[in-house]
PDB file of C-alpha atoms in Angstrom:
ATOM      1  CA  UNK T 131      -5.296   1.076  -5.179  1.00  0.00           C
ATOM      2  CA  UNK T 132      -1.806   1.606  -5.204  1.00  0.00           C
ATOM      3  CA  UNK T 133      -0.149   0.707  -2.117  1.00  0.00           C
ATOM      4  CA  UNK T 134       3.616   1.135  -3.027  1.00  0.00           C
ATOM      5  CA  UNK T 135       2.949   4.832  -3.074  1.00  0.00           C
ATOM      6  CA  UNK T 136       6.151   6.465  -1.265  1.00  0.00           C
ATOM      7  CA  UNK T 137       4.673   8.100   2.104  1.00  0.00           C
ATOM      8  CA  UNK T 138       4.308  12.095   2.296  1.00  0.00           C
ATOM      9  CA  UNK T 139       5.444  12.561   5.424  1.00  0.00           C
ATOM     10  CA  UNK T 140       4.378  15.824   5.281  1.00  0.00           C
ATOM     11  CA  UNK T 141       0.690  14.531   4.925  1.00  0.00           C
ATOM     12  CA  UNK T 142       0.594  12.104   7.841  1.00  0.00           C
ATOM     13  CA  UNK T 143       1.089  12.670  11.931  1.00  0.00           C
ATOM     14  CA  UNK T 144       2.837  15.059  13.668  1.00  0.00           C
ATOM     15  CA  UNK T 145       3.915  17.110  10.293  1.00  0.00           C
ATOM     16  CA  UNK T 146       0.659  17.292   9.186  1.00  0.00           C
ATOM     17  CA  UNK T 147      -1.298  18.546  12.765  1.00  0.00           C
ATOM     18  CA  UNK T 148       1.849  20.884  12.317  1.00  0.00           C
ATOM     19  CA  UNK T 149       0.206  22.346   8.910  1.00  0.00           C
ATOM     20  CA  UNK T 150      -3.538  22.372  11.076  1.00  0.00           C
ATOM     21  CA  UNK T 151      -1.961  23.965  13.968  1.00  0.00           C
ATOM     22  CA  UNK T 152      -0.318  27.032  11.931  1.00  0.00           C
ATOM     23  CA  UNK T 153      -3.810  26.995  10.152  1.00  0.00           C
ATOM     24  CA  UNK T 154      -6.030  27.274  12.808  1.00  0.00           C
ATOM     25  CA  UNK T 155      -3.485  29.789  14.998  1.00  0.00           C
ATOM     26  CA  UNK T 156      -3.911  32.353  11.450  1.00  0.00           C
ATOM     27  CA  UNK T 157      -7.182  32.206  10.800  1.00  0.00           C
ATOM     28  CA  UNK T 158      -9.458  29.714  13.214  1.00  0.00           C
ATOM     29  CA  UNK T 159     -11.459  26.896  11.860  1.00  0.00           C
ATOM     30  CA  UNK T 160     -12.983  27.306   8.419  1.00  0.00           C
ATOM     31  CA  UNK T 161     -16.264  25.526   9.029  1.00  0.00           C
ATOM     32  CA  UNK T 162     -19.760  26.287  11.439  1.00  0.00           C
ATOM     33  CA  UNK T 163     -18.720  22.012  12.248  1.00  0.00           C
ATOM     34  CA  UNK T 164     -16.058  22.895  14.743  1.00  0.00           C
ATOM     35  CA  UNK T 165     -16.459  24.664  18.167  1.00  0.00           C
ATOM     36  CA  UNK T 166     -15.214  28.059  18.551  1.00  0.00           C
ATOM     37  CA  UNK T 167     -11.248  28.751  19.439  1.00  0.00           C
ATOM     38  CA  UNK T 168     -10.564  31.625  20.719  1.00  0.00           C
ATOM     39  CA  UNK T 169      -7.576  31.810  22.347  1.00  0.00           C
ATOM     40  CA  UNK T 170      -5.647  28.096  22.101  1.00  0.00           C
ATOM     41  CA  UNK T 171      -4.974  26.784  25.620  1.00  0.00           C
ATOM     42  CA  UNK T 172      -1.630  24.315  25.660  1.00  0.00           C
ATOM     43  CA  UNK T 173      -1.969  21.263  27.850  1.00  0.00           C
ATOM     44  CA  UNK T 174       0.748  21.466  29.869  1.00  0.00           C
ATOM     45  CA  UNK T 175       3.846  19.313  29.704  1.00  0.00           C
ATOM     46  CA  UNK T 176       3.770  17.073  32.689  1.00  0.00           C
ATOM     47  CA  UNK T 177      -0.419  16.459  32.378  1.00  0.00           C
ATOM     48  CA  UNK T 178       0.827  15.666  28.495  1.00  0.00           C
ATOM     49  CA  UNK T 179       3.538  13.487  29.553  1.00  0.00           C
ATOM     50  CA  UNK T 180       0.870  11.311  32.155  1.00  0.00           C
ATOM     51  CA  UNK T 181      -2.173  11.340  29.939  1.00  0.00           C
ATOM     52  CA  UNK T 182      -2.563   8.239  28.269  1.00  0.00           C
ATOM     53  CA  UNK T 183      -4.995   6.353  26.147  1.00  0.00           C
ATOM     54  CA  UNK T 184      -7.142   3.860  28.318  1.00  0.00           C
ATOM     55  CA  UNK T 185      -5.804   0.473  29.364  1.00  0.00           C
ATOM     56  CA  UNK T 186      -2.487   2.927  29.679  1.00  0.00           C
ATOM     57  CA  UNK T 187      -1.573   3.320  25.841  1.00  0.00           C
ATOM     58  CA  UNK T 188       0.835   6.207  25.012  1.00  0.00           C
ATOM     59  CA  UNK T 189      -1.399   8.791  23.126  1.00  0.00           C
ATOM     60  CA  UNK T 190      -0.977   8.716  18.954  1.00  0.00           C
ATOM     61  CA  UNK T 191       1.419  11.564  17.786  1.00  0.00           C
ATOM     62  CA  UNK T 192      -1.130  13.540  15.976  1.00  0.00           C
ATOM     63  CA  UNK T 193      -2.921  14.038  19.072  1.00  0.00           C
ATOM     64  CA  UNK T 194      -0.137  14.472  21.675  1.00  0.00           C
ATOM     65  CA  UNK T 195       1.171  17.308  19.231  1.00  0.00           C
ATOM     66  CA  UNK T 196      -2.922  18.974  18.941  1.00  0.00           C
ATOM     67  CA  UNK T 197      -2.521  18.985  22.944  1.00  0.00           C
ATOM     68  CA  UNK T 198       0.547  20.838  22.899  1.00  0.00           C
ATOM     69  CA  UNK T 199      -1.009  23.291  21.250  1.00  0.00           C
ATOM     70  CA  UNK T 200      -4.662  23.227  22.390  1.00  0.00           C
ATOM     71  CA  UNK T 201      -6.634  21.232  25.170  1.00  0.00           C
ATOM     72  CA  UNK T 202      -9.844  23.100  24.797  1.00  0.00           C
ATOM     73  CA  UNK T 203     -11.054  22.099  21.839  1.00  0.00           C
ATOM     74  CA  UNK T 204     -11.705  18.401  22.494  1.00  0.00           C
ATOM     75  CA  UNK T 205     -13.224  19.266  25.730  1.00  0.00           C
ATOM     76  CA  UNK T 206     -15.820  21.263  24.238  1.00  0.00           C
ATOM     77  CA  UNK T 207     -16.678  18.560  21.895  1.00  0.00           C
ATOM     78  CA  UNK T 208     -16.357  16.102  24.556  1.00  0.00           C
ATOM     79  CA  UNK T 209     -13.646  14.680  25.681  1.00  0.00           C
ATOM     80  CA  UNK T 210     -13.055  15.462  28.842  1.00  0.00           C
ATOM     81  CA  UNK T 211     -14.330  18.218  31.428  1.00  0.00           C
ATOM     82  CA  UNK T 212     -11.056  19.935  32.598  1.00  0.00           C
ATOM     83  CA  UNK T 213      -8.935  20.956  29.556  1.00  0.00           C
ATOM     84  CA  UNK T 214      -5.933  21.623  32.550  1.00  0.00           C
ATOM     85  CA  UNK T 215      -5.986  18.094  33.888  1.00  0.00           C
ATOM     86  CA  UNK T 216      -7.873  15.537  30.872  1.00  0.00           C
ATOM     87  CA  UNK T 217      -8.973  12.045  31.706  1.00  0.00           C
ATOM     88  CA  UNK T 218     -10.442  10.004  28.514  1.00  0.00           C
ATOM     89  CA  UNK T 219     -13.464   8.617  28.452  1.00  0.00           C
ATOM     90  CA  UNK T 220     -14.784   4.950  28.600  1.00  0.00           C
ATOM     91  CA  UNK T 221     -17.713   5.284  26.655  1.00  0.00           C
ATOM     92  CA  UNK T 222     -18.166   2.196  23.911  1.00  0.00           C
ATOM     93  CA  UNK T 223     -20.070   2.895  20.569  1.00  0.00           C
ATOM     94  CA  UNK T 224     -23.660   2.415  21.585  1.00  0.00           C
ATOM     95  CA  UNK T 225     -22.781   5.285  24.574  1.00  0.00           C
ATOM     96  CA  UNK T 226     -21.032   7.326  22.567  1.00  0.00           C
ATOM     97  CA  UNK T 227     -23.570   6.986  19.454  1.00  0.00           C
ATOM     98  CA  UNK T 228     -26.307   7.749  21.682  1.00  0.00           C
ATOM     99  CA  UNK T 229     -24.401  10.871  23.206  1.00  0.00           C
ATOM    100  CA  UNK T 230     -24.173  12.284  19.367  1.00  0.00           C
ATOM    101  CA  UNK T 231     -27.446  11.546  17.569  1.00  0.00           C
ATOM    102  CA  UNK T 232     -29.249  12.288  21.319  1.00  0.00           C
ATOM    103  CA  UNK T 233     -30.368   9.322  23.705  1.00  0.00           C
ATOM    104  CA  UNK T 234     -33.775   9.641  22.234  1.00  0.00           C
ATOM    105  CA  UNK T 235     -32.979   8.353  18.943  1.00  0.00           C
ATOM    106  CA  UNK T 236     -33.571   4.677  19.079  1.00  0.00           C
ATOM    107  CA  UNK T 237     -31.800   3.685  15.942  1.00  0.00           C
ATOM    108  CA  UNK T 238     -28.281   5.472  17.677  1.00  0.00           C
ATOM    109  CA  UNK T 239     -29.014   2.822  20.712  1.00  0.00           C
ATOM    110  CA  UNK T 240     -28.975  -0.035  17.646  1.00  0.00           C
ATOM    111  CA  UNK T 241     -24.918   0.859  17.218  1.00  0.00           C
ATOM    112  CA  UNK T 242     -24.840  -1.408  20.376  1.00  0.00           C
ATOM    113  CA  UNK T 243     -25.403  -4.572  17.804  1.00  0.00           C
ATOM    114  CA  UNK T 244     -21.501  -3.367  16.473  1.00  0.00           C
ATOM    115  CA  UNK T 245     -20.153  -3.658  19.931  1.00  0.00           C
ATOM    116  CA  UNK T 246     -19.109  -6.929  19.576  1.00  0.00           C
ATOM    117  CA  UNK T 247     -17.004  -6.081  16.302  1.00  0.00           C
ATOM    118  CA  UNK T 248     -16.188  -2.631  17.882  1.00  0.00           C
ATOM    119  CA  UNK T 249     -15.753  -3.238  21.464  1.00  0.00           C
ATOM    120  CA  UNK T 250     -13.271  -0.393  22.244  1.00  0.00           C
ATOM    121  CA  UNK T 251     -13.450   3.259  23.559  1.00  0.00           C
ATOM    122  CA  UNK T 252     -14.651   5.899  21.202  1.00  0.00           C
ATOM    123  CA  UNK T 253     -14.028   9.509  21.411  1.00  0.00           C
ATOM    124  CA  UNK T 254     -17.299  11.972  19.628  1.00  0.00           C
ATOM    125  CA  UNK T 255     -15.933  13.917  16.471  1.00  0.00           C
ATOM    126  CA  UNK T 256     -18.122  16.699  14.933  1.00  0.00           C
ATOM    127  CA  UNK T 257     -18.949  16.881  11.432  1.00  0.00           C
ATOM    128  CA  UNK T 258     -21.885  15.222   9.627  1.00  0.00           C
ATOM    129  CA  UNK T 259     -25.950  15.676   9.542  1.00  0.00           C
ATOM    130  CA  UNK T 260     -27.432  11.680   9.418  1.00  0.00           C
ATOM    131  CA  UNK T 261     -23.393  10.869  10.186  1.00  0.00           C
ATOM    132  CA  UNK T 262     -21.472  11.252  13.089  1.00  0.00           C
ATOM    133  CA  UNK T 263     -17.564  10.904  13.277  1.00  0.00           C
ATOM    134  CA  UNK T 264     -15.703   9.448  16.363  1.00  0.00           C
ATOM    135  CA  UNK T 265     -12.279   8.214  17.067  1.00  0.00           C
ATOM    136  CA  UNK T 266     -12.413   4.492  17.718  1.00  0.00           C
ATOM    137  CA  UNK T 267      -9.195   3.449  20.131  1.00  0.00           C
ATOM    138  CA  UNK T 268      -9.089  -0.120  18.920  1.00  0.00           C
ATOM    139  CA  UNK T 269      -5.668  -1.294  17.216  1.00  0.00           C
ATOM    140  CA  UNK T 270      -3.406   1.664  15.529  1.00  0.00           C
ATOM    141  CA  UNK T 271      -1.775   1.825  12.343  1.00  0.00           C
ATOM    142  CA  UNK T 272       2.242   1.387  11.537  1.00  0.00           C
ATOM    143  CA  UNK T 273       2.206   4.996  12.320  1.00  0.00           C
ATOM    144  CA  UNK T 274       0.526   4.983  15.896  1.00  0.00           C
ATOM    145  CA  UNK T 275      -2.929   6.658  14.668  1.00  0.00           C
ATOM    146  CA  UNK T 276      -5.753   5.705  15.700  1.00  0.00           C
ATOM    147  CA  UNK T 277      -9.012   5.415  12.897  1.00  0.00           C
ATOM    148  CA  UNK T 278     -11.434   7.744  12.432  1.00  0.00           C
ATOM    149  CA  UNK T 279     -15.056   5.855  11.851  1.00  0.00           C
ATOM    150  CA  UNK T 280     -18.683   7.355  10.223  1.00  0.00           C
ATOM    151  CA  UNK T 281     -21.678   6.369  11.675  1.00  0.00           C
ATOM    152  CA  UNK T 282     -25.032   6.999   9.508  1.00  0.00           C
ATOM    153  CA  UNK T 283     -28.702   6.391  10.094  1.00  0.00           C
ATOM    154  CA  UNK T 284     -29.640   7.593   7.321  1.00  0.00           C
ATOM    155  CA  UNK T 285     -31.306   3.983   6.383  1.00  0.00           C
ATOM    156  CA  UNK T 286     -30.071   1.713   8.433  1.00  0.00           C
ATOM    157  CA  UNK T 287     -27.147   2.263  11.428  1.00  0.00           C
ATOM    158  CA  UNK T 288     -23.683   1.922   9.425  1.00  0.00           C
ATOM    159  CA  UNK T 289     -20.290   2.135  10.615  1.00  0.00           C
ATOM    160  CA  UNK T 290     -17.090   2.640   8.333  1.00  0.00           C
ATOM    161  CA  UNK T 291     -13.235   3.564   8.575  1.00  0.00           C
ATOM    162  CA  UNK T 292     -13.792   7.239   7.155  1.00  0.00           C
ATOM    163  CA  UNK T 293     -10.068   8.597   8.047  1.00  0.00           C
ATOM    164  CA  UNK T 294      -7.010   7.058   8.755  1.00  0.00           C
ATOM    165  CA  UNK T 295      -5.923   8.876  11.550  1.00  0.00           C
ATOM    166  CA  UNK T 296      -7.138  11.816  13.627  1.00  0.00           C
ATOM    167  CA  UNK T 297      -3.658  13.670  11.447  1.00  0.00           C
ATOM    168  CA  UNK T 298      -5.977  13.429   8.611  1.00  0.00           C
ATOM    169  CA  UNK T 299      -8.806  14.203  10.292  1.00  0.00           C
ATOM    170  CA  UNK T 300      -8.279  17.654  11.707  1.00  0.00           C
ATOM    171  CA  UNK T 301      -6.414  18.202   8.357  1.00  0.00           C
ATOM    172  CA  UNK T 302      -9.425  18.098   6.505  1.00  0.00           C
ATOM    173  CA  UNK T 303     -11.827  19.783   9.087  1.00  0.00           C
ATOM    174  CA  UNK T 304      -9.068  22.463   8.776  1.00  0.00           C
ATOM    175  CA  UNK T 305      -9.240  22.487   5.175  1.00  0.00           C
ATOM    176  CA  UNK T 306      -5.304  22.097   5.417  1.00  0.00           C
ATOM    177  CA  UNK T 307      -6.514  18.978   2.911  1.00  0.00           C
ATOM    178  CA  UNK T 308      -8.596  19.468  -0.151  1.00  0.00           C
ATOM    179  CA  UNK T 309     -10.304  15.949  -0.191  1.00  0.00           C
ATOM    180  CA  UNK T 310     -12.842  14.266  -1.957  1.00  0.00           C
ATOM    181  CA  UNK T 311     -15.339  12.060  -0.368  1.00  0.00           C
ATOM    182  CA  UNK T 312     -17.635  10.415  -3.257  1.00  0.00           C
ATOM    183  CA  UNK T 313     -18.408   7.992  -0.027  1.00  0.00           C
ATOM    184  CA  UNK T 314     -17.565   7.468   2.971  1.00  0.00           C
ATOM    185  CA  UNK T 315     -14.646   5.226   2.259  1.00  0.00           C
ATOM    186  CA  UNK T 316     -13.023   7.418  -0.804  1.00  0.00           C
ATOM    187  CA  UNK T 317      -9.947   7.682   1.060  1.00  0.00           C
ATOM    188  CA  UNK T 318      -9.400   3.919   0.601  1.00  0.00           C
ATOM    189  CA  UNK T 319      -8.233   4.945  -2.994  1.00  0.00           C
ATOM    190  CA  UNK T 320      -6.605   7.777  -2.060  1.00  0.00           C
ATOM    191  CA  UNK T 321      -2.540   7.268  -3.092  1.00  0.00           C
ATOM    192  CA  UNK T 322      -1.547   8.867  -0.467  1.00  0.00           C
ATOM    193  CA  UNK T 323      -4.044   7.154   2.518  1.00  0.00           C
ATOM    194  CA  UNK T 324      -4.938   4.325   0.761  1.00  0.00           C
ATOM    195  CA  UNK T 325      -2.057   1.757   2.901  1.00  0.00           C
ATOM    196  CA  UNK T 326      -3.352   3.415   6.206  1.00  0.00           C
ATOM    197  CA  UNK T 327      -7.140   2.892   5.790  1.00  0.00           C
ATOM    198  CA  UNK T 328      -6.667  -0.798   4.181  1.00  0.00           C
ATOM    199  CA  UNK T 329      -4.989  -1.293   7.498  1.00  0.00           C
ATOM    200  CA  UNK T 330      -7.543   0.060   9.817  1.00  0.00           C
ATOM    201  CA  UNK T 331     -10.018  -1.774   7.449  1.00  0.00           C
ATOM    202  CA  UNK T 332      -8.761  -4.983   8.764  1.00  0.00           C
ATOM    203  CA  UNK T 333      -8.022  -4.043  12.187  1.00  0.00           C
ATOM    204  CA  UNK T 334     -11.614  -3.094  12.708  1.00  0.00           C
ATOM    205  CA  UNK T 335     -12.761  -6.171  10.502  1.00  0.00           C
ATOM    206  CA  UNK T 336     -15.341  -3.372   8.919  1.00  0.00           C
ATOM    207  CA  UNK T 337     -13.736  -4.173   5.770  1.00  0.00           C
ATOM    208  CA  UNK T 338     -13.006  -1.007   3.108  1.00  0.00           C
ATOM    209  CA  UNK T 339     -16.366  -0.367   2.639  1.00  0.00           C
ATOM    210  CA  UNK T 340     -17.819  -0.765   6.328  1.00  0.00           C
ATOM    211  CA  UNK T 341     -20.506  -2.665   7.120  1.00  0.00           C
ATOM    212  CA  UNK T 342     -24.560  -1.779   8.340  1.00  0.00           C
ATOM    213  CA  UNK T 343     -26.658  -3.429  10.511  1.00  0.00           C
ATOM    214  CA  UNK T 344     -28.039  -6.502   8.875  1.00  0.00           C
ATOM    215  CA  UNK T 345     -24.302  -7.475   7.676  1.00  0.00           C
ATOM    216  CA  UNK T 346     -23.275  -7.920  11.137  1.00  0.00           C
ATOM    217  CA  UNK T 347     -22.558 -11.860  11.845  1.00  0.00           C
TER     218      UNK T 347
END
């Protein structure tokens, strides 16, 4: 892992939802994952300016720019109800778990066991099939994002740092990005990421290759 790498700006925050936004406004999302987008719908600048993270946290850069172009989106994924006036949710990962896989599934109510590790809002993310991605608001990184995290139950329930931001994030549902993801965790090695995700990795104390059920403490 080489952590001296010189930062991209161009590949992290605000530049990079920049590269999603011009992407998405030509030619939409590339992938069945993401709702529809029609016609973008701008949050505007005084609800941007008094939405904030809960516990009153200013929002992280990649997502106060994605408002400013687009509050739609994340309410149709789930969010918020009113894209013209947003309030967060409160939902922990057990809630939020259960709201993704469905509240019947009682493996998703087993992410509960996490909360303790995890005990912060989380924010549903599409993508995945077994997995689920959310955006957990626990500690940022040196930049202000916030981490992306996978959830599987494909075997057991298993939570990892899969992104290091929700830049990086929309820049690869986007295919703005051309990533690999041998794993989960690939972007741990990633030149470019690798800094980012070793810090959410200890933020989250999930570690850089995340943690399942029976190696919670």
């Amino acid at each position: 892992m080489n952590t001296l790498h010189p930062r991209n700006d161009d590949m992290h925050g605000t530049a990079l939802i920049d590269r999603v936004v011009e992407r998405v406004r030509e030619r939409g999302w590339p992938t069945c994952d993401a709702p529809g987008l029609d016609e973008p719908v701008p949050l505007a600048p005084g609800a941007l300016d008094r939405l904030t993270l809960p516990g009153g946290r200013p929002l992280p850069p990649s997502l106060r720019r994605w408002l400013a172009f687009d509050a739609s989106w994340l309410a149709d994924v789930g969010w918020y109800e009113d894209p013209a006036a947003p309030v967060l949710g409160d939902r922990g990962l057990r809630e939020t778990a259960q709201g993704m896989y469905g509240s019947g599934d009682g493996m998703a109510g087993m992410f509960g066991a996490f909360e303790e590790l995890l005990p912060a809002v989380c924010l549903p993310l599409v993508g995945g099939c077994d997995s689920r991605r959310l955006l957990y608001l626990g500690a940022p990184d040196s930049t202000g994002e916030y981490p992306v995290l996978v959830t599987d139950i494909d075997d057991l329930p298993y939570v990892a740092v899969m992104y290091p931001g929700l830049d990086v994030y929309l820049a690869d549902l986007a295919d703005v990005l051309d990533l690999d993801f041998d794993t989960y965790t690939s972007l741990a090695e990633h030149p470019e990421y690798a800094a980012r995700m070793a810090e959410h990795a200890r933020n989250t104390g999930l570690g850089a290759d995340g943690l399942d059920f029976c190696e919670l403490d």
